[in-house]
mmCIF file with all atom_site columns, C-alpha atoms in Angstrom:
data_model
loop_
_atom_site.group_PDB
_atom_site.id
_atom_site.type_symbol
_atom_site.label_atom_id
_atom_site.label_alt_id
_atom_site.label_comp_id
_atom_site.label_asym_id
_atom_site.label_entity_id
_atom_site.label_seq_id
_atom_site.pdbx_PDB_ins_code
_atom_site.Cartn_x
_atom_site.Cartn_y
_atom_site.Cartn_z
_atom_site.occupancy
_atom_site.B_iso_or_equiv
_atom_site.pdbx_formal_charge
_atom_site.auth_seq_id
_atom_site.auth_comp_id
_atom_site.auth_asym_id
_atom_site.auth_atom_id
_atom_site.pdbx_PDB_model_num
ATOM 1  C CA . MET A 1 1  ? -2.996  -116.641 -59.493 1.00 47.00 ? 83  MET A CA 1
ATOM 2  C CA . ALA A 1 2  ? -3.431  -116.367 -55.746 1.00 56.00 ? 84  ALA A CA 1
ATOM 3  C CA . ALA A 1 3  ? -6.964  -117.625 -55.295 1.00 64.00 ? 85  ALA A CA 1
ATOM 4  C CA . ASN A 1 4  ? -7.841  -118.748 -51.813 1.00 78.00 ? 86  ASN A CA 1
ATOM 5  C CA . ARG A 1 5  ? -11.335 -120.177 -52.256 1.00 91.00 ? 87  ARG A CA 1
ATOM 6  C CA . LEU A 1 6  ? -12.778 -122.947 -54.367 1.00 96.00 ? 88  LEU A CA 1
ATOM 7  C CA . ASP A 1 7  ? -16.559 -123.393 -54.477 1.00 96.00 ? 89  ASP A CA 1
ATOM 8  C CA . ILE A 1 8  ? -17.295 -126.985 -55.458 1.00 97.00 ? 90  ILE A CA 1
ATOM 9  C CA . ASP A 1 9  ? -20.538 -127.737 -57.307 1.00 97.00 ? 91  ASP A CA 1
ATOM 10 C CA . ASN A 1 10 ? -21.643 -130.832 -55.376 1.00 95.00 ? 92  ASN A CA 1
ATOM 11 C CA . THR A 1 11 ? -24.048 -131.827 -58.148 1.00 97.00 ? 93  THR A CA 1
ATOM 12 C CA . THR A 1 12 ? -21.097 -132.439 -60.500 1.00 97.00 ? 94  THR A CA 1
ATOM 13 C CA . ILE A 1 13 ? -19.094 -134.851 -58.322 1.00 97.00 ? 95  ILE A CA 1
ATOM 14 C CA . LEU A 1 14 ? -18.527 -138.070 -60.280 1.00 97.00 ? 96  LEU A CA 1
ATOM 15 C CA . ASP A 1 15 ? -16.379 -141.139 -59.606 1.00 97.00 ? 97  ASP A CA 1
ATOM 16 C CA . ASN A 1 16 ? -14.616 -141.930 -62.897 1.00 97.00 ? 98  ASN A CA 1
ATOM 17 C CA . VAL A 1 17 ? -13.540 -145.476 -62.042 1.00 96.00 ? 99  VAL A CA 1
ATOM 18 C CA . ASP A 1 18 ? -11.926 -146.077 -65.455 1.00 96.00 ? 100 ASP A CA 1
ATOM 19 C CA . GLU A 1 19 ? -9.603  -143.073 -65.043 1.00 96.00 ? 101 GLU A CA 1
ATOM 20 C CA . ARG A 1 20 ? -9.172  -143.678 -61.279 1.00 97.00 ? 102 ARG A CA 1
ATOM 21 C CA . GLN A 1 21 ? -10.220 -140.163 -60.336 1.00 97.00 ? 103 GLN A CA 1
ATOM 22 C CA . VAL A 1 22 ? -13.112 -138.183 -58.883 1.00 98.00 ? 104 VAL A CA 1
ATOM 23 C CA . GLU A 1 23 ? -14.183 -135.375 -61.196 1.00 98.00 ? 105 GLU A CA 1
ATOM 24 C CA . PHE A 1 24 ? -16.069 -132.192 -60.350 1.00 98.00 ? 106 PHE A CA 1
ATOM 25 C CA . ALA A 1 25 ? -16.686 -128.616 -61.418 1.00 98.00 ? 107 ALA A CA 1
ATOM 26 C CA . GLY A 1 26 ? -15.725 -125.728 -59.219 1.00 97.00 ? 108 GLY A CA 1
ATOM 27 C CA . GLU A 1 27 ? -15.671 -121.961 -59.264 1.00 96.00 ? 109 GLU A CA 1
ATOM 28 C CA . VAL A 1 28 ? -12.650 -119.842 -58.386 1.00 94.00 ? 110 VAL A CA 1
ATOM 29 C CA . ASP A 1 29 ? -12.875 -116.045 -58.510 1.00 91.00 ? 111 ASP A CA 1
ATOM 30 C CA . GLY A 1 30 ? -15.966 -116.210 -60.740 1.00 93.00 ? 112 GLY A CA 1
ATOM 31 C CA . ASP A 1 31 ? -14.441 -118.610 -63.281 1.00 93.00 ? 113 ASP A CA 1
ATOM 32 C CA . GLU A 1 32 ? -15.554 -122.232 -63.589 1.00 95.00 ? 114 GLU A CA 1
ATOM 33 C CA . TYR A 1 33 ? -13.010 -125.038 -63.910 1.00 96.00 ? 115 TYR A CA 1
ATOM 34 C CA . GLN A 1 34 ? -13.170 -128.801 -64.282 1.00 97.00 ? 116 GLN A CA 1
ATOM 35 C CA . PHE A 1 35 ? -11.113 -130.780 -61.770 1.00 98.00 ? 117 PHE A CA 1
ATOM 36 C CA . ALA A 1 36 ? -10.049 -134.411 -61.470 1.00 98.00 ? 118 ALA A CA 1
ATOM 37 C CA . VAL A 1 37 ? -8.770  -135.687 -58.124 1.00 98.00 ? 119 VAL A CA 1
ATOM 38 C CA . GLN A 1 38 ? -6.621  -138.760 -58.617 1.00 97.00 ? 120 GLN A CA 1
ATOM 39 C CA . TYR A 1 39 ? -7.183  -141.800 -56.424 1.00 97.00 ? 121 TYR A CA 1
ATOM 40 C CA . ASP A 1 40 ? -3.563  -141.534 -55.165 1.00 96.00 ? 122 ASP A CA 1
ATOM 41 C CA . LEU A 1 41 ? -4.466  -138.270 -53.415 1.00 97.00 ? 123 LEU A CA 1
ATOM 42 C CA . LEU A 1 42 ? -7.500  -139.900 -51.766 1.00 98.00 ? 124 LEU A CA 1
ATOM 43 C CA . GLU A 1 43 ? -5.301  -142.784 -50.654 1.00 97.00 ? 125 GLU A CA 1
ATOM 44 C CA . ALA A 1 44 ? -2.669  -140.394 -49.263 1.00 97.00 ? 126 ALA A CA 1
ATOM 45 C CA . LEU A 1 45 ? -5.320  -138.613 -47.193 1.00 97.00 ? 127 LEU A CA 1
ATOM 46 C CA . SER A 1 46 ? -7.199  -141.670 -45.954 1.00 96.00 ? 128 SER A CA 1
ATOM 47 C CA . GLY A 1 47 ? -4.530  -144.360 -45.790 1.00 96.00 ? 129 GLY A CA 1
ATOM 48 C CA . ASP A 1 48 ? -6.731  -146.686 -47.869 1.00 95.00 ? 130 ASP A CA 1
ATOM 49 C CA . ALA A 1 49 ? -7.120  -147.149 -51.616 1.00 94.00 ? 131 ALA A CA 1
ATOM 50 C CA . PRO A 1 50 ? -10.564 -146.110 -52.865 1.00 95.00 ? 132 PRO A CA 1
ATOM 51 C CA . GLU A 1 51 ? -12.726 -149.007 -53.973 1.00 90.00 ? 133 GLU A CA 1
ATOM 52 C CA . ASP A 1 52 ? -16.415 -148.228 -54.280 1.00 93.00 ? 134 ASP A CA 1
ATOM 53 C CA . ASP A 1 53 ? -16.196 -145.328 -51.823 1.00 96.00 ? 135 ASP A CA 1
ATOM 54 C CA . ALA A 1 54 ? -14.167 -142.700 -53.712 1.00 97.00 ? 136 ALA A CA 1
ATOM 55 C CA . VAL A 1 55 ? -16.909 -140.061 -53.549 1.00 97.00 ? 137 VAL A CA 1
ATOM 56 C CA . ASP A 1 56 ? -17.343 -140.668 -49.809 1.00 97.00 ? 138 ASP A CA 1
ATOM 57 C CA . MET A 1 57 ? -13.583 -140.260 -49.326 1.00 97.00 ? 139 MET A CA 1
ATOM 58 C CA . PHE A 1 58 ? -13.680 -137.112 -51.447 1.00 98.00 ? 140 PHE A CA 1
ATOM 59 C CA . ASN A 1 59 ? -16.421 -135.624 -49.259 1.00 97.00 ? 141 ASN A CA 1
ATOM 60 C CA . ARG A 1 60 ? -14.651 -136.623 -46.040 1.00 97.00 ? 142 ARG A CA 1
ATOM 61 C CA . PHE A 1 61 ? -11.456 -134.811 -47.068 1.00 97.00 ? 143 PHE A CA 1
ATOM 62 C CA . ILE A 1 62 ? -13.036 -131.896 -48.924 1.00 96.00 ? 144 ILE A CA 1
ATOM 63 C CA . ASP A 1 63 ? -10.953 -129.174 -47.191 1.00 95.00 ? 145 ASP A CA 1
ATOM 64 C CA . PRO A 1 64 ? -7.460  -130.538 -47.969 1.00 96.00 ? 146 PRO A CA 1
ATOM 65 C CA . ILE A 1 65 ? -8.684  -131.518 -51.460 1.00 97.00 ? 147 ILE A CA 1
ATOM 66 C CA . SER A 1 66 ? -9.884  -127.948 -52.062 1.00 96.00 ? 148 SER A CA 1
ATOM 67 C CA . ASP A 1 67 ? -6.469  -126.610 -51.029 1.00 96.00 ? 149 ASP A CA 1
ATOM 68 C CA . ALA A 1 68 ? -4.706  -129.127 -53.280 1.00 97.00 ? 150 ALA A CA 1
ATOM 69 C CA . ALA A 1 69 ? -7.038  -128.224 -56.177 1.00 97.00 ? 151 ALA A CA 1
ATOM 70 C CA . LEU A 1 70 ? -6.124  -124.545 -55.789 1.00 96.00 ? 152 LEU A CA 1
ATOM 71 C CA . SER A 1 71 ? -2.427  -125.491 -55.867 1.00 95.00 ? 153 SER A CA 1
ATOM 72 C CA . ALA A 1 72 ? -2.955  -127.536 -59.029 1.00 96.00 ? 154 ALA A CA 1
ATOM 73 C CA . LEU A 1 73 ? -4.897  -124.683 -60.639 1.00 95.00 ? 155 LEU A CA 1
ATOM 74 C CA . ALA A 1 74 ? -2.155  -122.182 -59.763 1.00 94.00 ? 156 ALA A CA 1
ATOM 75 C CA . ARG A 1 75 ? 0.330   -124.354 -61.655 1.00 91.00 ? 157 ARG A CA 1
ATOM 76 C CA . ASP A 1 76 ? -1.588  -124.054 -64.935 1.00 87.00 ? 158 ASP A CA 1
ATOM 77 C CA . GLU A 1 77 ? -5.002  -122.441 -65.108 1.00 85.00 ? 159 GLU A CA 1
ATOM 78 C CA . SER A 1 78 ? -5.259  -122.882 -68.892 1.00 89.00 ? 160 SER A CA 1
ATOM 79 C CA . GLN A 1 79 ? -5.750  -126.652 -68.819 1.00 89.00 ? 161 GLN A CA 1
ATOM 80 C CA . SER A 1 80 ? -9.239  -127.920 -69.670 1.00 93.00 ? 162 SER A CA 1
ATOM 81 C CA . MET A 1 81 ? -9.178  -130.456 -66.788 1.00 96.00 ? 163 MET A CA 1
ATOM 82 C CA . VAL A 1 82 ? -7.141  -129.536 -63.716 1.00 97.00 ? 164 VAL A CA 1
ATOM 83 C CA . VAL A 1 83 ? -5.633  -132.803 -62.462 1.00 97.00 ? 165 VAL A CA 1
ATOM 84 C CA . VAL A 1 84 ? -5.091  -132.815 -58.706 1.00 97.00 ? 166 VAL A CA 1
ATOM 85 C CA . SER A 1 85 ? -2.579  -135.370 -57.448 1.00 95.00 ? 167 SER A CA 1
ATOM 86 C CA . GLU A 1 86 ? -0.807  -136.297 -54.244 1.00 94.00 ? 168 GLU A CA 1
ATOM 87 C CA . ASN A 1 87 ? 1.965   -133.877 -55.253 1.00 94.00 ? 169 ASN A CA 1
ATOM 88 C CA . ASP A 1 88 ? -0.444  -130.973 -54.727 1.00 95.00 ? 170 ASP A CA 1
ATOM 89 C CA . LEU A 1 89 ? -0.874  -131.635 -51.008 1.00 93.00 ? 171 LEU A CA 1
ATOM 90 C CA . GLU A 1 90 ? 0.901   -129.089 -48.832 1.00 80.00 ? 172 GLU A CA 1
#
């Protein structure tokens, strides 16, 4: 899969504190996927661990997160929740 655009549904962005990830739905090439951005990726981008500001961090770094989410999706598009980690940063 060589998708180059992820459209994030901003109404679905949720900070899942228990799982230490920000979850959201997004559309790639007409198909909808569920994504989970791990806190380690937010920390790698910002230099600070998310506390009660994970969604703010997510929104601040939306472009590199979108690129990382596309990389994670390309690895395995059959997963029900695409987990995006620090390893997906280019």
